[in-house]
mmCIF file with all atom_site columns, C-alpha atoms in Angstrom:
data_model
loop_
_atom_site.group_PDB
_atom_site.id
_atom_site.type_symbol
_atom_site.label_atom_id
_atom_site.label_alt_id
_atom_site.label_comp_id
_atom_site.label_asym_id
_atom_site.label_entity_id
_atom_site.label_seq_id
_atom_site.pdbx_PDB_ins_code
_atom_site.Cartn_x
_atom_site.Cartn_y
_atom_site.Cartn_z
_atom_site.occupancy
_atom_site.B_iso_or_equiv
_atom_site.pdbx_formal_charge
_atom_site.auth_seq_id
_atom_site.auth_comp_id
_atom_site.auth_asym_id
_atom_site.auth_atom_id
_atom_site.pdbx_PDB_model_num
ATOM 1   C CA . UNK N 1 1   ? -29.497 -31.664 15.149  1.00 57.00 ? 1   UNK N CA 1
ATOM 2   C CA . UNK N 1 2   ? -30.245 -28.967 12.819  1.00 61.00 ? 2   UNK N CA 1
ATOM 3   C CA . UNK N 1 3   ? -27.631 -26.188 12.274  1.00 70.00 ? 3   UNK N CA 1
ATOM 4   C CA . UNK N 1 4   ? -28.675 -22.592 12.385  1.00 66.00 ? 4   UNK N CA 1
ATOM 5   C CA . UNK N 1 5   ? -27.672 -20.773 9.174   1.00 70.00 ? 5   UNK N CA 1
ATOM 6   C CA . UNK N 1 6   ? -27.061 -17.060 9.324   1.00 69.00 ? 6   UNK N CA 1
ATOM 7   C CA . UNK N 1 7   ? -27.373 -15.390 6.030   1.00 76.00 ? 7   UNK N CA 1
ATOM 8   C CA . UNK N 1 8   ? -25.091 -12.444 5.353   1.00 81.00 ? 8   UNK N CA 1
ATOM 9   C CA . UNK N 1 9   ? -26.014 -10.026 2.747   1.00 88.00 ? 9   UNK N CA 1
ATOM 10  C CA . UNK N 1 10  ? -23.049 -9.547  0.357   1.00 88.00 ? 10  UNK N CA 1
ATOM 11  C CA . UNK N 1 11  ? -24.266 -6.078  -0.406  1.00 91.00 ? 11  UNK N CA 1
ATOM 12  C CA . UNK N 1 12  ? -23.885 -5.041  3.222   1.00 92.00 ? 12  UNK N CA 1
ATOM 13  C CA . UNK N 1 13  ? -20.443 -6.666  3.424   1.00 93.00 ? 13  UNK N CA 1
ATOM 14  C CA . UNK N 1 14  ? -19.299 -4.703  0.251   1.00 93.00 ? 14  UNK N CA 1
ATOM 15  C CA . UNK N 1 15  ? -20.875 -1.460  1.660   1.00 94.00 ? 15  UNK N CA 1
ATOM 16  C CA . UNK N 1 16  ? -18.976 -2.097  4.865   1.00 95.00 ? 16  UNK N CA 1
ATOM 17  C CA . UNK N 1 17  ? -15.731 -2.674  2.944   1.00 95.00 ? 17  UNK N CA 1
ATOM 18  C CA . UNK N 1 18  ? -16.250 0.566   1.049   1.00 95.00 ? 18  UNK N CA 1
ATOM 19  C CA . UNK N 1 19  ? -16.939 2.429   4.306   1.00 96.00 ? 19  UNK N CA 1
ATOM 20  C CA . UNK N 1 20  ? -13.710 1.096   5.836   1.00 96.00 ? 20  UNK N CA 1
ATOM 21  C CA . UNK N 1 21  ? -11.885 2.185   2.725   1.00 95.00 ? 21  UNK N CA 1
ATOM 22  C CA . UNK N 1 22  ? -13.329 5.636   3.131   1.00 96.00 ? 22  UNK N CA 1
ATOM 23  C CA . UNK N 1 23  ? -12.522 5.724   6.810   1.00 97.00 ? 23  UNK N CA 1
ATOM 24  C CA . UNK N 1 24  ? -8.941  4.735   5.933   1.00 96.00 ? 24  UNK N CA 1
ATOM 25  C CA . UNK N 1 25  ? -8.686  7.704   3.462   1.00 95.00 ? 25  UNK N CA 1
ATOM 26  C CA . UNK N 1 26  ? -10.142 10.038  6.032   1.00 96.00 ? 26  UNK N CA 1
ATOM 27  C CA . UNK N 1 27  ? -7.692  9.050   8.621   1.00 96.00 ? 27  UNK N CA 1
ATOM 28  C CA . UNK N 1 28  ? -4.828  9.612   6.239   1.00 93.00 ? 28  UNK N CA 1
ATOM 29  C CA . UNK N 1 29  ? -6.126  12.982  5.370   1.00 93.00 ? 29  UNK N CA 1
ATOM 30  C CA . UNK N 1 30  ? -6.294  13.857  9.128   1.00 92.00 ? 30  UNK N CA 1
ATOM 31  C CA . UNK N 1 31  ? -2.881  12.440  9.698   1.00 91.00 ? 31  UNK N CA 1
ATOM 32  C CA . UNK N 1 32  ? -1.143  14.993  7.328   1.00 88.00 ? 32  UNK N CA 1
ATOM 33  C CA . UNK N 1 33  ? -2.154  17.785  9.847   1.00 90.00 ? 33  UNK N CA 1
ATOM 34  C CA . UNK N 1 34  ? -0.604  15.980  12.822  1.00 89.00 ? 34  UNK N CA 1
ATOM 35  C CA . UNK N 1 35  ? 2.962   15.288  11.494  1.00 86.00 ? 35  UNK N CA 1
ATOM 36  C CA . UNK N 1 36  ? 4.545   17.369  14.256  1.00 89.00 ? 36  UNK N CA 1
ATOM 37  C CA . UNK N 1 37  ? 3.583   14.498  16.709  1.00 89.00 ? 37  UNK N CA 1
ATOM 38  C CA . UNK N 1 38  ? 5.385   11.540  15.258  1.00 87.00 ? 38  UNK N CA 1
ATOM 39  C CA . UNK N 1 39  ? 3.847   8.992   17.556  1.00 89.00 ? 39  UNK N CA 1
ATOM 40  C CA . UNK N 1 40  ? 0.319   10.189  16.820  1.00 91.00 ? 40  UNK N CA 1
ATOM 41  C CA . UNK N 1 41  ? 0.926   10.279  13.121  1.00 88.00 ? 41  UNK N CA 1
ATOM 42  C CA . UNK N 1 42  ? 2.358   6.876   13.088  1.00 90.00 ? 42  UNK N CA 1
ATOM 43  C CA . UNK N 1 43  ? -0.513  5.488   15.132  1.00 92.00 ? 43  UNK N CA 1
ATOM 44  C CA . UNK N 1 44  ? -2.997  7.163   12.706  1.00 93.00 ? 44  UNK N CA 1
ATOM 45  C CA . UNK N 1 45  ? -0.983  5.483   9.898   1.00 92.00 ? 45  UNK N CA 1
ATOM 46  C CA . UNK N 1 46  ? -1.464  2.241   11.474  1.00 94.00 ? 46  UNK N CA 1
ATOM 47  C CA . UNK N 1 47  ? -5.168  2.775   11.959  1.00 96.00 ? 47  UNK N CA 1
ATOM 48  C CA . UNK N 1 48  ? -5.577  3.744   8.309   1.00 95.00 ? 48  UNK N CA 1
ATOM 49  C CA . UNK N 1 49  ? -3.697  0.675   7.193   1.00 95.00 ? 49  UNK N CA 1
ATOM 50  C CA . UNK N 1 50  ? -5.923  -1.489  9.397   1.00 96.00 ? 50  UNK N CA 1
ATOM 51  C CA . UNK N 1 51  ? -9.055  0.075   7.915   1.00 97.00 ? 51  UNK N CA 1
ATOM 52  C CA . UNK N 1 52  ? -7.681  -0.262  4.335   1.00 94.00 ? 52  UNK N CA 1
ATOM 53  C CA . UNK N 1 53  ? -6.921  -3.940  4.960   1.00 94.00 ? 53  UNK N CA 1
ATOM 54  C CA . UNK N 1 54  ? -10.444 -4.435  6.485   1.00 96.00 ? 54  UNK N CA 1
ATOM 55  C CA . UNK N 1 55  ? -12.019 -2.741  3.531   1.00 95.00 ? 55  UNK N CA 1
ATOM 56  C CA . UNK N 1 56  ? -10.164 -4.830  1.030   1.00 92.00 ? 56  UNK N CA 1
ATOM 57  C CA . UNK N 1 57  ? -10.864 -8.032  2.995   1.00 93.00 ? 57  UNK N CA 1
ATOM 58  C CA . UNK N 1 58  ? -14.503 -7.180  3.114   1.00 94.00 ? 58  UNK N CA 1
ATOM 59  C CA . UNK N 1 59  ? -14.905 -6.132  -0.547  1.00 93.00 ? 59  UNK N CA 1
ATOM 60  C CA . UNK N 1 60  ? -13.102 -8.994  -2.359  1.00 91.00 ? 60  UNK N CA 1
ATOM 61  C CA . UNK N 1 61  ? -15.266 -11.768 -0.908  1.00 90.00 ? 61  UNK N CA 1
ATOM 62  C CA . UNK N 1 62  ? -18.404 -9.802  -1.613  1.00 91.00 ? 62  UNK N CA 1
ATOM 63  C CA . UNK N 1 63  ? -17.188 -9.143  -5.219  1.00 90.00 ? 63  UNK N CA 1
ATOM 64  C CA . UNK N 1 64  ? -16.562 -12.866 -5.647  1.00 90.00 ? 64  UNK N CA 1
ATOM 65  C CA . UNK N 1 65  ? -20.123 -13.526 -4.525  1.00 90.00 ? 65  UNK N CA 1
ATOM 66  C CA . UNK N 1 66  ? -21.453 -11.091 -6.920  1.00 90.00 ? 66  UNK N CA 1
ATOM 67  C CA . UNK N 1 67  ? -19.343 -12.535 -9.808  1.00 89.00 ? 67  UNK N CA 1
ATOM 68  C CA . UNK N 1 68  ? -20.624 -15.980 -8.992  1.00 89.00 ? 68  UNK N CA 1
ATOM 69  C CA . UNK N 1 69  ? -24.217 -14.738 -8.863  1.00 89.00 ? 69  UNK N CA 1
ATOM 70  C CA . UNK N 1 70  ? -23.992 -12.857 -12.181 1.00 90.00 ? 70  UNK N CA 1
ATOM 71  C CA . UNK N 1 71  ? -22.345 -15.744 -14.078 1.00 87.00 ? 71  UNK N CA 1
ATOM 72  C CA . UNK N 1 72  ? -23.934 -18.917 -12.702 1.00 89.00 ? 72  UNK N CA 1
ATOM 73  C CA . UNK N 1 73  ? -22.874 -20.852 -15.801 1.00 91.00 ? 73  UNK N CA 1
ATOM 74  C CA . UNK N 1 74  ? -19.163 -19.910 -15.485 1.00 87.00 ? 74  UNK N CA 1
ATOM 75  C CA . UNK N 1 75  ? -18.555 -19.277 -11.800 1.00 88.00 ? 75  UNK N CA 1
ATOM 76  C CA . UNK N 1 76  ? -14.948 -20.336 -11.894 1.00 88.00 ? 76  UNK N CA 1
ATOM 77  C CA . UNK N 1 77  ? -13.953 -18.351 -14.887 1.00 88.00 ? 77  UNK N CA 1
ATOM 78  C CA . UNK N 1 78  ? -15.848 -15.202 -13.609 1.00 88.00 ? 78  UNK N CA 1
ATOM 79  C CA . UNK N 1 79  ? -14.137 -15.298 -10.171 1.00 89.00 ? 79  UNK N CA 1
ATOM 80  C CA . UNK N 1 80  ? -10.741 -15.912 -11.871 1.00 88.00 ? 80  UNK N CA 1
ATOM 81  C CA . UNK N 1 81  ? -11.223 -13.022 -14.114 1.00 88.00 ? 81  UNK N CA 1
ATOM 82  C CA . UNK N 1 82  ? -12.316 -10.684 -11.204 1.00 89.00 ? 82  UNK N CA 1
ATOM 83  C CA . UNK N 1 83  ? -9.315  -11.735 -9.065  1.00 88.00 ? 83  UNK N CA 1
ATOM 84  C CA . UNK N 1 84  ? -6.932  -11.283 -12.030 1.00 89.00 ? 84  UNK N CA 1
ATOM 85  C CA . UNK N 1 85  ? -8.231  -7.748  -12.637 1.00 90.00 ? 85  UNK N CA 1
ATOM 86  C CA . UNK N 1 86  ? -7.826  -7.000  -8.924  1.00 88.00 ? 86  UNK N CA 1
ATOM 87  C CA . UNK N 1 87  ? -4.159  -8.218  -9.073  1.00 88.00 ? 87  UNK N CA 1
ATOM 88  C CA . UNK N 1 88  ? -3.550  -6.276  -12.384 1.00 91.00 ? 88  UNK N CA 1
ATOM 89  C CA . UNK N 1 89  ? -4.956  -3.178  -10.897 1.00 89.00 ? 89  UNK N CA 1
ATOM 90  C CA . UNK N 1 90  ? -2.681  -3.552  -7.840  1.00 87.00 ? 90  UNK N CA 1
ATOM 91  C CA . UNK N 1 91  ? 0.458   -4.023  -10.105 1.00 90.00 ? 91  UNK N CA 1
ATOM 92  C CA . UNK N 1 92  ? -0.585  -1.136  -12.400 1.00 91.00 ? 92  UNK N CA 1
ATOM 93  C CA . UNK N 1 93  ? -0.876  1.252   -9.397  1.00 89.00 ? 93  UNK N CA 1
ATOM 94  C CA . UNK N 1 94  ? 2.773   0.341   -8.285  1.00 89.00 ? 94  UNK N CA 1
ATOM 95  C CA . UNK N 1 95  ? 3.919   0.613   -11.972 1.00 90.00 ? 95  UNK N CA 1
ATOM 96  C CA . UNK N 1 96  ? 2.386   4.123   -12.186 1.00 90.00 ? 96  UNK N CA 1
ATOM 97  C CA . UNK N 1 97  ? 4.142   5.412   -9.181  1.00 88.00 ? 97  UNK N CA 1
ATOM 98  C CA . UNK N 1 98  ? 7.458   3.976   -10.394 1.00 86.00 ? 98  UNK N CA 1
ATOM 99  C CA . UNK N 1 99  ? 6.950   5.497   -13.767 1.00 87.00 ? 99  UNK N CA 1
ATOM 100 C CA . UNK N 1 100 ? 6.308   8.934   -12.074 1.00 87.00 ? 100 UNK N CA 1
ATOM 101 C CA . UNK N 1 101 ? 9.567   8.542   -10.200 1.00 83.00 ? 101 UNK N CA 1
ATOM 102 C CA . UNK N 1 102 ? 11.427  7.558   -13.343 1.00 85.00 ? 102 UNK N CA 1
ATOM 103 C CA . UNK N 1 103 ? 10.181  10.333  -15.698 1.00 87.00 ? 103 UNK N CA 1
ATOM 104 C CA . UNK N 1 104 ? 12.776  12.950  -14.724 1.00 84.00 ? 104 UNK N CA 1
ATOM 105 C CA . UNK N 1 105 ? 15.467  10.345  -15.630 1.00 82.00 ? 105 UNK N CA 1
ATOM 106 C CA . UNK N 1 106 ? 13.986  9.492   -18.832 1.00 85.00 ? 106 UNK N CA 1
ATOM 107 C CA . UNK N 1 107 ? 13.439  13.043  -19.880 1.00 85.00 ? 107 UNK N CA 1
ATOM 108 C CA . UNK N 1 108 ? 16.948  14.138  -19.087 1.00 85.00 ? 108 UNK N CA 1
ATOM 109 C CA . UNK N 1 109 ? 18.382  11.113  -20.833 1.00 85.00 ? 109 UNK N CA 1
ATOM 110 C CA . UNK N 1 110 ? 16.661  12.202  -24.040 1.00 85.00 ? 110 UNK N CA 1
ATOM 111 C CA . UNK N 1 111 ? 17.054  15.950  -23.843 1.00 85.00 ? 111 UNK N CA 1
ATOM 112 C CA . UNK N 1 112 ? 20.024  16.773  -21.483 1.00 84.00 ? 112 UNK N CA 1
ATOM 113 C CA . UNK N 1 113 ? 22.436  13.865  -21.248 1.00 82.00 ? 113 UNK N CA 1
ATOM 114 C CA . UNK N 1 114 ? 24.971  15.858  -19.083 1.00 81.00 ? 114 UNK N CA 1
ATOM 115 C CA . UNK N 1 115 ? 22.200  16.589  -16.572 1.00 85.00 ? 115 UNK N CA 1
ATOM 116 C CA . UNK N 1 116 ? 21.069  12.905  -16.698 1.00 83.00 ? 116 UNK N CA 1
ATOM 117 C CA . UNK N 1 117 ? 24.564  11.586  -15.729 1.00 83.00 ? 117 UNK N CA 1
ATOM 118 C CA . UNK N 1 118 ? 24.839  14.014  -12.777 1.00 85.00 ? 118 UNK N CA 1
ATOM 119 C CA . UNK N 1 119 ? 21.147  13.121  -11.824 1.00 82.00 ? 119 UNK N CA 1
ATOM 120 C CA . UNK N 1 120 ? 21.972  9.515   -11.681 1.00 82.00 ? 120 UNK N CA 1
ATOM 121 C CA . UNK N 1 121 ? 25.262  9.926   -9.811  1.00 87.00 ? 121 UNK N CA 1
ATOM 122 C CA . UNK N 1 122 ? 23.686  12.190  -7.240  1.00 88.00 ? 122 UNK N CA 1
ATOM 123 C CA . UNK N 1 123 ? 20.730  9.826   -6.739  1.00 84.00 ? 123 UNK N CA 1
ATOM 124 C CA . UNK N 1 124 ? 23.004  6.795   -6.389  1.00 85.00 ? 124 UNK N CA 1
ATOM 125 C CA . UNK N 1 125 ? 25.277  8.827   -3.929  1.00 90.00 ? 125 UNK N CA 1
ATOM 126 C CA . UNK N 1 126 ? 22.314  10.120  -1.905  1.00 90.00 ? 126 UNK N CA 1
ATOM 127 C CA . UNK N 1 127 ? 20.719  6.634   -1.751  1.00 87.00 ? 127 UNK N CA 1
ATOM 128 C CA . UNK N 1 128 ? 24.044  5.030   -0.789  1.00 90.00 ? 128 UNK N CA 1
ATOM 129 C CA . UNK N 1 129 ? 24.761  7.776   1.817   1.00 91.00 ? 129 UNK N CA 1
ATOM 130 C CA . UNK N 1 130 ? 21.280  7.388   3.262   1.00 90.00 ? 130 UNK N CA 1
ATOM 131 C CA . UNK N 1 131 ? 21.540  3.675   3.521   1.00 88.00 ? 131 UNK N CA 1
ATOM 132 C CA . UNK N 1 132 ? 24.993  3.781   5.148   1.00 91.00 ? 132 UNK N CA 1
ATOM 133 C CA . UNK N 1 133 ? 23.734  6.401   7.682   1.00 91.00 ? 133 UNK N CA 1
ATOM 134 C CA . UNK N 1 134 ? 20.765  4.242   8.414   1.00 84.00 ? 134 UNK N CA 1
ATOM 135 C CA . UNK N 1 135 ? 22.831  1.118   8.866   1.00 85.00 ? 135 UNK N CA 1
ATOM 136 C CA . UNK N 1 136 ? 25.327  3.069   11.040  1.00 85.00 ? 136 UNK N CA 1
ATOM 137 C CA . UNK N 1 137 ? 22.471  4.462   13.234  1.00 80.00 ? 137 UNK N CA 1
ATOM 138 C CA . UNK N 1 138 ? 20.874  1.100   13.692  1.00 75.00 ? 138 UNK N CA 1
ATOM 139 C CA . UNK N 1 139 ? 23.961  -1.110  14.121  1.00 77.00 ? 139 UNK N CA 1
ATOM 140 C CA . UNK N 1 140 ? 26.323  1.264   16.042  1.00 76.00 ? 140 UNK N CA 1
ATOM 141 C CA . UNK N 1 141 ? 24.326  4.119   17.496  1.00 74.00 ? 141 UNK N CA 1
ATOM 142 C CA . UNK N 1 142 ? 21.291  1.924   18.331  1.00 68.00 ? 142 UNK N CA 1
ATOM 143 C CA . UNK N 1 143 ? 23.432  -0.736  19.933  1.00 68.00 ? 143 UNK N CA 1
ATOM 144 C CA . UNK N 1 144 ? 22.403  -3.556  17.642  1.00 66.00 ? 144 UNK N CA 1
ATOM 145 C CA . UNK N 1 145 ? 25.869  -5.267  18.008  1.00 68.00 ? 145 UNK N CA 1
ATOM 146 C CA . UNK N 1 146 ? 26.323  -4.330  21.623  1.00 69.00 ? 146 UNK N CA 1
ATOM 147 C CA . UNK N 1 147 ? 26.155  -6.689  24.561  1.00 71.00 ? 147 UNK N CA 1
ATOM 148 C CA . UNK N 1 148 ? 22.459  -5.890  24.984  1.00 70.00 ? 148 UNK N CA 1
ATOM 149 C CA . UNK N 1 149 ? 21.216  -5.546  21.425  1.00 64.00 ? 149 UNK N CA 1
ATOM 150 C CA . UNK N 1 150 ? 18.467  -2.906  21.180  1.00 64.00 ? 150 UNK N CA 1
ATOM 151 C CA . UNK N 1 151 ? 16.859  -0.936  18.495  1.00 58.00 ? 151 UNK N CA 1
ATOM 152 C CA . UNK N 1 152 ? 13.878  1.366   18.899  1.00 63.00 ? 152 UNK N CA 1
ATOM 153 C CA . UNK N 1 153 ? 12.420  2.453   15.502  1.00 60.00 ? 153 UNK N CA 1
ATOM 154 C CA . UNK N 1 154 ? 11.567  6.268   15.218  1.00 60.00 ? 154 UNK N CA 1
#
């Protein structure tokens, strides 16, 4: 028996992925105006995340198809390079955010060491205090270690 073959145009898949990414960004923009309703804001965050994942999931295979079509004599190498660049971009994005958070510490270390020491101590104390408060709320206040363990995220 002959099998039916359905051809999917990678350009349409790629455009659908870009559209999903744009929808994700639009939902995130809308969600910032609805932060008073935490449940709605969280639901919108989940919707935006789903669209972002769908966009990435649609774009990457389409880009792999394009890389293979553009470099027929070196398909493996071109797809490897494309995926390496995607991974590098993901890592560089996280590094950029980390750098922006670390800049005040680096600046004060060079130009105001007494402020730097205070900044590090305050940051550590706030972080530790927040962690202990959160652990207490979940474990004791939320009944995690009670007879009927429950915890409702909020």
